[in-house]
Amino acid sequence: MDLAPEELQFLSIPDVLRESISIPKRSPKTFYLITLALIFPLSFAILAHSLFTHPILAQLGSPSEDPAQTRHEWALLLTFQFFYLIFLFAFSLLSTAAVVFTVASLYTSKPVSFSSTISAIPKVFKRLFITFSWVSLLMIVYNGLLIGFFVLFVIAVDNHDALLSFFSFIVILVLFLGVHVYITALWHLASVVSVLEPIYGLAAMKKSYELLKGRVKMAVILVFGYLAICALIGGTFGSVVVHGGDKYGVLGRIVVGGFLVGVLVIVNLVGLLVQSVFYYVCKSYHHQGIDKSALHDYLGGYLGEYVPLKSSVQMENLDA
């Protein structure tokens, strides 16, 4: 990002994507190692998850006459799901921490290396975890509403109530396409705030909400595009690799599976870069100047470096 801070607010979506894609060129080795160590395992797990759970679900779909066997399959499925969610959660936050910290280091001309990024992750991870916990509470409320209206929709259809069915369907559509995408954008921006500013958790979510004002449309388009691409990759993987054994053969499934994992790795890396760049766009739009020297010192705090007291004050008062 060689543009002046005040010019970042004028970036369009194609400009944001171009800026994001160009960032790894400034430290290719660091981003290569981050991708290999963090983003690749995350992307592989997301797609391979259905590959491992499909046989178990198929067995549960045709229950065995032996109750013990059925209990064993359920226990196996729940155990696998538990460890999968832990892995997904951990590597998602680790990838976010690594990319946001590295982009910020490049932005402030701080020396960048994979070892320094990894060294900073433990302190960054705690802040991201607290923010993620608050987002999770918000998602629980959202999912409760979504499930409630879905049940209402099923009941309305069963009772042939056209008006109630239409109302429930519209609410479900708004909740999924509108609220879900907005919460995702809020979470991604709050994650960047948690790393780069001395706030996290509920305070980071509030700051994210304020930064999104005036840039909601751009955020929604970016997040919806990301989710749509991920859904397309996941759907293709499911139809070809998981369920396409008879049609595509082993070799074809391996080739397609490997290709889709590679595509998802690129999509996830670009997505993380975009959320970092989008943070600076929002700051610029609200005329909140970023003191690069203060941010440089603040990032050094994650590495155990001495942080001047004035840097903390500057980081808390970045309004130009």
JSON list of N, CA, C and O in Angstrom, two decimals, residues 50-86:
[
{"chain": "A", "resi": 50, "resn": "SER", "atom": "N", "xyz": [-15.95, -32.91, 4.83]},
{"chain": "A", "resi": 50, "resn": "SER", "atom": "CA", "xyz": [-17.08, -33.67, 4.28]},
{"chain": "A", "resi": 50, "resn": "SER", "atom": "C", "xyz": [-16.65, -35.03, 3.75]},
{"chain": "A", "resi": 50, "resn": "SER", "atom": "O", "xyz": [-17.44, -35.99, 3.75]},
{"chain": "A", "resi": 51, "resn": "LEU", "atom": "N", "xyz": [-15.40, -35.13, 3.32]},
{"chain": "A", "resi": 51, "resn": "LEU", "atom": "CA", "xyz": [-14.89, -36.39, 2.79]},
{"chain": "A", "resi": 51, "resn": "LEU", "atom": "C", "xyz": [-14.83, -37.46, 3.88]},
{"chain": "A", "resi": 51, "resn": "LEU", "atom": "O", "xyz": [-15.10, -38.64, 3.62]},
{"chain": "A", "resi": 52, "resn": "PHE", "atom": "N", "xyz": [-14.51, -37.03, 5.11]},
{"chain": "A", "resi": 52, "resn": "PHE", "atom": "CA", "xyz": [-14.40, -37.98, 6.23]},
{"chain": "A", "resi": 52, "resn": "PHE", "atom": "C", "xyz": [-15.74, -38.23, 6.91]},
{"chain": "A", "resi": 52, "resn": "PHE", "atom": "O", "xyz": [-15.97, -39.33, 7.42]},
{"chain": "A", "resi": 53, "resn": "THR", "atom": "N", "xyz": [-16.61, -37.23, 6.94]},
{"chain": "A", "resi": 53, "resn": "THR", "atom": "CA", "xyz": [-17.89, -37.42, 7.63]},
{"chain": "A", "resi": 53, "resn": "THR", "atom": "C", "xyz": [-18.93, -38.12, 6.76]},
{"chain": "A", "resi": 53, "resn": "THR", "atom": "O", "xyz": [-19.87, -38.72, 7.28]},
{"chain": "A", "resi": 54, "resn": "HIS", "atom": "N", "xyz": [-18.76, -38.06, 5.43]},
{"chain": "A", "resi": 54, "resn": "HIS", "atom": "CA", "xyz": [-19.75, -38.67, 4.53]},
{"chain": "A", "resi": 54, "resn": "HIS", "atom": "C", "xyz": [-19.96, -40.17, 4.80]},
{"chain": "A", "resi": 54, "resn": "HIS", "atom": "O", "xyz": [-21.11, -40.62, 4.89]},
{"chain": "A", "resi": 55, "resn": "PRO", "atom": "N", "xyz": [-18.90, -40.98, 4.94]},
{"chain": "A", "resi": 55, "resn": "PRO", "atom": "CA", "xyz": [-19.11, -42.42, 5.21]},
{"chain": "A", "resi": 55, "resn": "PRO", "atom": "C", "xyz": [-19.85, -42.66, 6.53]},
{"chain": "A", "resi": 55, "resn": "PRO", "atom": "O", "xyz": [-20.69, -43.57, 6.62]},
{"chain": "A", "resi": 56, "resn": "ILE", "atom": "N", "xyz": [-19.54, -41.84, 7.55]},
{"chain": "A", "resi": 56, "resn": "ILE", "atom": "CA", "xyz": [-20.21, -42.01, 8.85]},
{"chain": "A", "resi": 56, "resn": "ILE", "atom": "C", "xyz": [-21.68, -41.66, 8.73]},
{"chain": "A", "resi": 56, "resn": "ILE", "atom": "O", "xyz": [-22.55, -42.38, 9.25]},
{"chain": "A", "resi": 57, "resn": "LEU", "atom": "N", "xyz": [-21.99, -40.57, 8.04]},
{"chain": "A", "resi": 57, "resn": "LEU", "atom": "CA", "xyz": [-23.38, -40.16, 7.86]},
{"chain": "A", "resi": 57, "resn": "LEU", "atom": "C", "xyz": [-24.14, -41.18, 7.03]},
{"chain": "A", "resi": 57, "resn": "LEU", "atom": "O", "xyz": [-25.33, -41.42, 7.26]},
{"chain": "A", "resi": 58, "resn": "ALA", "atom": "N", "xyz": [-23.45, -41.80, 6.06]},
{"chain": "A", "resi": 58, "resn": "ALA", "atom": "CA", "xyz": [-24.09, -42.83, 5.24]},
{"chain": "A", "resi": 58, "resn": "ALA", "atom": "C", "xyz": [-24.46, -44.04, 6.10]},
{"chain": "A", "resi": 58, "resn": "ALA", "atom": "O", "xyz": [-25.54, -44.63, 5.93]},
{"chain": "A", "resi": 59, "resn": "GLN", "atom": "N", "xyz": [-23.58, -44.40, 7.03]},
{"chain": "A", "resi": 59, "resn": "GLN", "atom": "CA", "xyz": [-23.87, -45.51, 7.95]},
{"chain": "A", "resi": 59, "resn": "GLN", "atom": "C", "xyz": [-25.05, -45.18, 8.86]},
{"chain": "A", "resi": 59, "resn": "GLN", "atom": "O", "xyz": [-25.91, -46.02, 9.11]},
{"chain": "A", "resi": 60, "resn": "LEU", "atom": "N", "xyz": [-25.09, -43.93, 9.34]},
{"chain": "A", "resi": 60, "resn": "LEU", "atom": "CA", "xyz": [-26.19, -43.53, 10.22]},
{"chain": "A", "resi": 60, "resn": "LEU", "atom": "C", "xyz": [-27.50, -43.42, 9.44]},
{"chain": "A", "resi": 60, "resn": "LEU", "atom": "O", "xyz": [-28.58, -43.54, 10.02]},
{"chain": "A", "resi": 61, "resn": "GLY", "atom": "N", "xyz": [-27.40, -43.18, 8.12]},
{"chain": "A", "resi": 61, "resn": "GLY", "atom": "CA", "xyz": [-28.59, -43.11, 7.29]},
{"chain": "A", "resi": 61, "resn": "GLY", "atom": "C", "xyz": [-29.28, -44.44, 7.12]},
{"chain": "A", "resi": 61, "resn": "GLY", "atom": "O", "xyz": [-30.48, -44.50, 6.84]},
{"chain": "A", "resi": 62, "resn": "SER", "atom": "N", "xyz": [-28.51, -45.52, 7.26]},
{"chain": "A", "resi": 62, "resn": "SER", "atom": "CA", "xyz": [-29.09, -46.87, 7.24]},
{"chain": "A", "resi": 62, "resn": "SER", "atom": "C", "xyz": [-28.69, -47.55, 8.55]},
{"chain": "A", "resi": 62, "resn": "SER", "atom": "O", "xyz": [-27.71, -48.29, 8.60]},
{"chain": "A", "resi": 63, "resn": "PRO", "atom": "N", "xyz": [-29.42, -47.26, 9.63]},
{"chain": "A", "resi": 63, "resn": "PRO", "atom": "CA", "xyz": [-29.05, -47.71, 10.98]},
{"chain": "A", "resi": 63, "resn": "PRO", "atom": "C", "xyz": [-28.84, -49.21, 11.09]},
{"chain": "A", "resi": 63, "resn": "PRO", "atom": "O", "xyz": [-29.55, -50.00, 10.47]},
{"chain": "A", "resi": 64, "resn": "SER", "atom": "N", "xyz": [-27.85, -49.57, 11.86]},
{"chain": "A", "resi": 64, "resn": "SER", "atom": "CA", "xyz": [-27.59, -50.99, 12.13]},
{"chain": "A", "resi": 64, "resn": "SER", "atom": "C", "xyz": [-28.58, -51.53, 13.16]},
{"chain": "A", "resi": 64, "resn": "SER", "atom": "O", "xyz": [-29.12, -50.78, 13.97]},
{"chain": "A", "resi": 65, "resn": "GLU", "atom": "N", "xyz": [-28.81, -52.83, 13.09]},
{"chain": "A", "resi": 65, "resn": "GLU", "atom": "CA", "xyz": [-29.72, -53.43, 14.07]},
{"chain": "A", "resi": 65, "resn": "GLU", "atom": "C", "xyz": [-29.05, -53.52, 15.43]},
{"chain": "A", "resi": 65, "resn": "GLU", "atom": "O", "xyz": [-29.72, -53.74, 16.44]},
{"chain": "A", "resi": 66, "resn": "ASP", "atom": "N", "xyz": [-27.75, -53.35, 15.46]},
{"chain": "A", "resi": 66, "resn": "ASP", "atom": "CA", "xyz": [-27.00, -53.39, 16.72]},
{"chain": "A", "resi": 66, "resn": "ASP", "atom": "C", "xyz": [-26.94, -51.99, 17.31]},
{"chain": "A", "resi": 66, "resn": "ASP", "atom": "O", "xyz": [-26.27, -51.11, 16.77]},
{"chain": "A", "resi": 67, "resn": "PRO", "atom": "N", "xyz": [-27.63, -51.72, 18.43]},
{"chain": "A", "resi": 67, "resn": "PRO", "atom": "CA", "xyz": [-27.62, -50.39, 19.05]},
{"chain": "A", "resi": 67, "resn": "PRO", "atom": "C", "xyz": [-26.21, -49.94, 19.42]},
{"chain": "A", "resi": 67, "resn": "PRO", "atom": "O", "xyz": [-25.91, -48.74, 19.36]},
{"chain": "A", "resi": 68, "resn": "ALA", "atom": "N", "xyz": [-25.37, -50.88, 19.82]},
{"chain": "A", "resi": 68, "resn": "ALA", "atom": "CA", "xyz": [-24.00, -50.52, 20.21]},
{"chain": "A", "resi": 68, "resn": "ALA", "atom": "C", "xyz": [-23.23, -49.95, 19.02]},
{"chain": "A", "resi": 68, "resn": "ALA", "atom": "O", "xyz": [-22.45, -49.00, 19.17]},
{"chain": "A", "resi": 69, "resn": "GLN", "atom": "N", "xyz": [-23.46, -50.52, 17.84]},
{"chain": "A", "resi": 69, "resn": "GLN", "atom": "CA", "xyz": [-22.79, -50.03, 16.63]},
{"chain": "A", "resi": 69, "resn": "GLN", "atom": "C", "xyz": [-23.26, -48.62, 16.28]},
{"chain": "A", "resi": 69, "resn": "GLN", "atom": "O", "xyz": [-22.46, -47.76, 15.90]},
{"chain": "A", "resi": 70, "resn": "THR", "atom": "N", "xyz": [-24.56, -48.39, 16.44]},
{"chain": "A", "resi": 70, "resn": "THR", "atom": "CA", "xyz": [-25.11, -47.06, 16.17]},
{"chain": "A", "resi": 70, "resn": "THR", "atom": "C", "xyz": [-24.54, -46.03, 17.14]},
{"chain": "A", "resi": 70, "resn": "THR", "atom": "O", "xyz": [-24.17, -44.92, 16.73]},
{"chain": "A", "resi": 71, "resn": "ARG", "atom": "N", "xyz": [-24.46, -46.39, 18.43]},
{"chain": "A", "resi": 71, "resn": "ARG", "atom": "CA", "xyz": [-23.88, -45.49, 19.43]},
{"chain": "A", "resi": 71, "resn": "ARG", "atom": "C", "xyz": [-22.41, -45.19, 19.11]},
{"chain": "A", "resi": 71, "resn": "ARG", "atom": "O", "xyz": [-21.94, -44.06, 19.27]},
{"chain": "A", "resi": 72, "resn": "HIS", "atom": "N", "xyz": [-21.71, -46.21, 18.65]},
{"chain": "A", "resi": 72, "resn": "HIS", "atom": "CA", "xyz": [-20.30, -46.04, 18.30]},
{"chain": "A", "resi": 72, "resn": "HIS", "atom": "C", "xyz": [-20.15, -45.06, 17.13]},
{"chain": "A", "resi": 72, "resn": "HIS", "atom": "O", "xyz": [-19.25, -44.20, 17.15]},
{"chain": "A", "resi": 73, "resn": "GLU", "atom": "N", "xyz": [-21.02, -45.16, 16.13]},
{"chain": "A", "resi": 73, "resn": "GLU", "atom": "CA", "xyz": [-20.95, -44.27, 14.97]},
{"chain": "A", "resi": 73, "resn": "GLU", "atom": "C", "xyz": [-21.27, -42.83, 15.36]},
{"chain": "A", "resi": 73, "resn": "GLU", "atom": "O", "xyz": [-20.63, -41.89, 14.89]},
{"chain": "A", "resi": 74, "resn": "TRP", "atom": "N", "xyz": [-22.28, -42.67, 16.24]},
{"chain": "A", "resi": 74, "resn": "TRP", "atom": "CA", "xyz": [-22.61, -41.33, 16.71]},
{"chain": "A", "resi": 74, "resn": "TRP", "atom": "C", "xyz": [-21.45, -40.73, 17.52]},
{"chain": "A", "resi": 74, "resn": "TRP", "atom": "O", "xyz": [-21.12, -39.55, 17.37]},
{"chain": "A", "resi": 75, "resn": "ALA", "atom": "N", "xyz": [-20.86, -41.54, 18.37]},
{"chain": "A", "resi": 75, "resn": "ALA", "atom": "CA", "xyz": [-19.72, -41.07, 19.18]},
{"chain": "A", "resi": 75, "resn": "ALA", "atom": "C", "xyz": [-18.55, -40.68, 18.28]},
{"chain": "A", "resi": 75, "resn": "ALA", "atom": "O", "xyz": [-17.88, -39.66, 18.51]},
{"chain": "A", "resi": 76, "resn": "LEU", "atom": "N", "xyz": [-18.32, -41.48, 17.23]},
{"chain": "A", "resi": 76, "resn": "LEU", "atom": "CA", "xyz": [-17.24, -41.19, 16.29]},
{"chain": "A", "resi": 76, "resn": "LEU", "atom": "C", "xyz": [-17.50, -39.88, 15.55]},
{"chain": "A", "resi": 76, "resn": "LEU", "atom": "O", "xyz": [-16.59, -39.04, 15.40]},
{"chain": "A", "resi": 77, "resn": "LEU", "atom": "N", "xyz": [-18.75, -39.67, 15.11]},
{"chain": "A", "resi": 77, "resn": "LEU", "atom": "CA", "xyz": [-19.11, -38.46, 14.40]},
{"chain": "A", "resi": 77, "resn": "LEU", "atom": "C", "xyz": [-18.96, -37.23, 15.28]},
{"chain": "A", "resi": 77, "resn": "LEU", "atom": "O", "xyz": [-18.36, -36.22, 14.86]},
{"chain": "A", "resi": 78, "resn": "LEU", "atom": "N", "xyz": [-19.48, -37.30, 16.51]},
{"chain": "A", "resi": 78, "resn": "LEU", "atom": "CA", "xyz": [-19.42, -36.15, 17.41]},
{"chain": "A", "resi": 78, "resn": "LEU", "atom": "C", "xyz": [-17.98, -35.84, 17.82]},
{"chain": "A", "resi": 78, "resn": "LEU", "atom": "O", "xyz": [-17.60, -34.66, 17.93]},
{"chain": "A", "resi": 79, "resn": "THR", "atom": "N", "xyz": [-17.18, -36.88, 18.02]},
{"chain": "A", "resi": 79, "resn": "THR", "atom": "CA", "xyz": [-15.77, -36.67, 18.36]},
{"chain": "A", "resi": 79, "resn": "THR", "atom": "C", "xyz": [-15.03, -36.00, 17.22]},
{"chain": "A", "resi": 79, "resn": "THR", "atom": "O", "xyz": [-14.26, -35.05, 17.42]},
{"chain": "A", "resi": 80, "resn": "PHE", "atom": "N", "xyz": [-15.28, -36.49, 16.01]},
{"chain": "A", "resi": 80, "resn": "PHE", "atom": "CA", "xyz": [-14.64, -35.91, 14.83]},
{"chain": "A", "resi": 80, "resn": "PHE", "atom": "C", "xyz": [-15.07, -34.45, 14.66]},
{"chain": "A", "resi": 80, "resn": "PHE", "atom": "O", "xyz": [-14.23, -33.58, 14.38]},
{"chain": "A", "resi": 81, "resn": "GLN", "atom": "N", "xyz": [-16.37, -34.18, 14.84]},
{"chain": "A", "resi": 81, "resn": "GLN", "atom": "CA", "xyz": [-16.87, -32.82, 14.69]},
{"chain": "A", "resi": 81, "resn": "GLN", "atom": "C", "xyz": [-16.25, -31.88, 15.73]},
{"chain": "A", "resi": 81, "resn": "GLN", "atom": "O", "xyz": [-15.92, -30.74, 15.42]},
{"chain": "A", "resi": 82, "resn": "PHE", "atom": "N", "xyz": [-16.10, -32.37, 16.95]},
{"chain": "A", "resi": 82, "resn": "PHE", "atom": "CA", "xyz": [-15.53, -31.57, 18.03]},
{"chain": "A", "resi": 82, "resn": "PHE", "atom": "C", "xyz": [-14.10, -31.15, 17.69]},
{"chain": "A", "resi": 82, "resn": "PHE", "atom": "O", "xyz": [-13.75, -29.96, 17.75]},
{"chain": "A", "resi": 83, "resn": "PHE", "atom": "N", "xyz": [-13.27, -32.13, 17.32]},
{"chain": "A", "resi": 83, "resn": "PHE", "atom": "CA", "xyz": [-11.88, -31.81, 17.00]},
{"chain": "A", "resi": 83, "resn": "PHE", "atom": "C", "xyz": [-11.75, -30.98, 15.72]},
{"chain": "A", "resi": 83, "resn": "PHE", "atom": "O", "xyz": [-10.86, -30.14, 15.60]},
{"chain": "A", "resi": 84, "resn": "TYR", "atom": "N", "xyz": [-12.67, -31.20, 14.79]},
{"chain": "A", "resi": 84, "resn": "TYR", "atom": "CA", "xyz": [-12.67, -30.40, 13.56]},
{"chain": "A", "resi": 84, "resn": "TYR", "atom": "C", "xyz": [-12.94, -28.93, 13.86]},
{"chain": "A", "resi": 84, "resn": "TYR", "atom": "O", "xyz": [-12.25, -28.04, 13.35]},
{"chain": "A", "resi": 85, "resn": "LEU", "atom": "N", "xyz": [-13.94, -28.67, 14.72]},
{"chain": "A", "resi": 85, "resn": "LEU", "atom": "CA", "xyz": [-14.28, -27.29, 15.07]},
{"chain": "A", "resi": 85, "resn": "LEU", "atom": "C", "xyz": [-13.14, -26.61, 15.83]},
{"chain": "A", "resi": 85, "resn": "LEU", "atom": "O", "xyz": [-12.86, -25.43, 15.61]},
{"chain": "A", "resi": 86, "resn": "ILE", "atom": "N", "xyz": [-12.49, -27.36, 16.73]},
{"chain": "A", "resi": 86, "resn": "ILE", "atom": "CA", "xyz": [-11.34, -26.81, 17.46]},
{"chain": "A", "resi": 86, "resn": "ILE", "atom": "C", "xyz": [-10.22, -26.45, 16.48]},
{"chain": "A", "resi": 86, "resn": "ILE", "atom": "O", "xyz": [-9.63, -25.37, 16.56]}
]
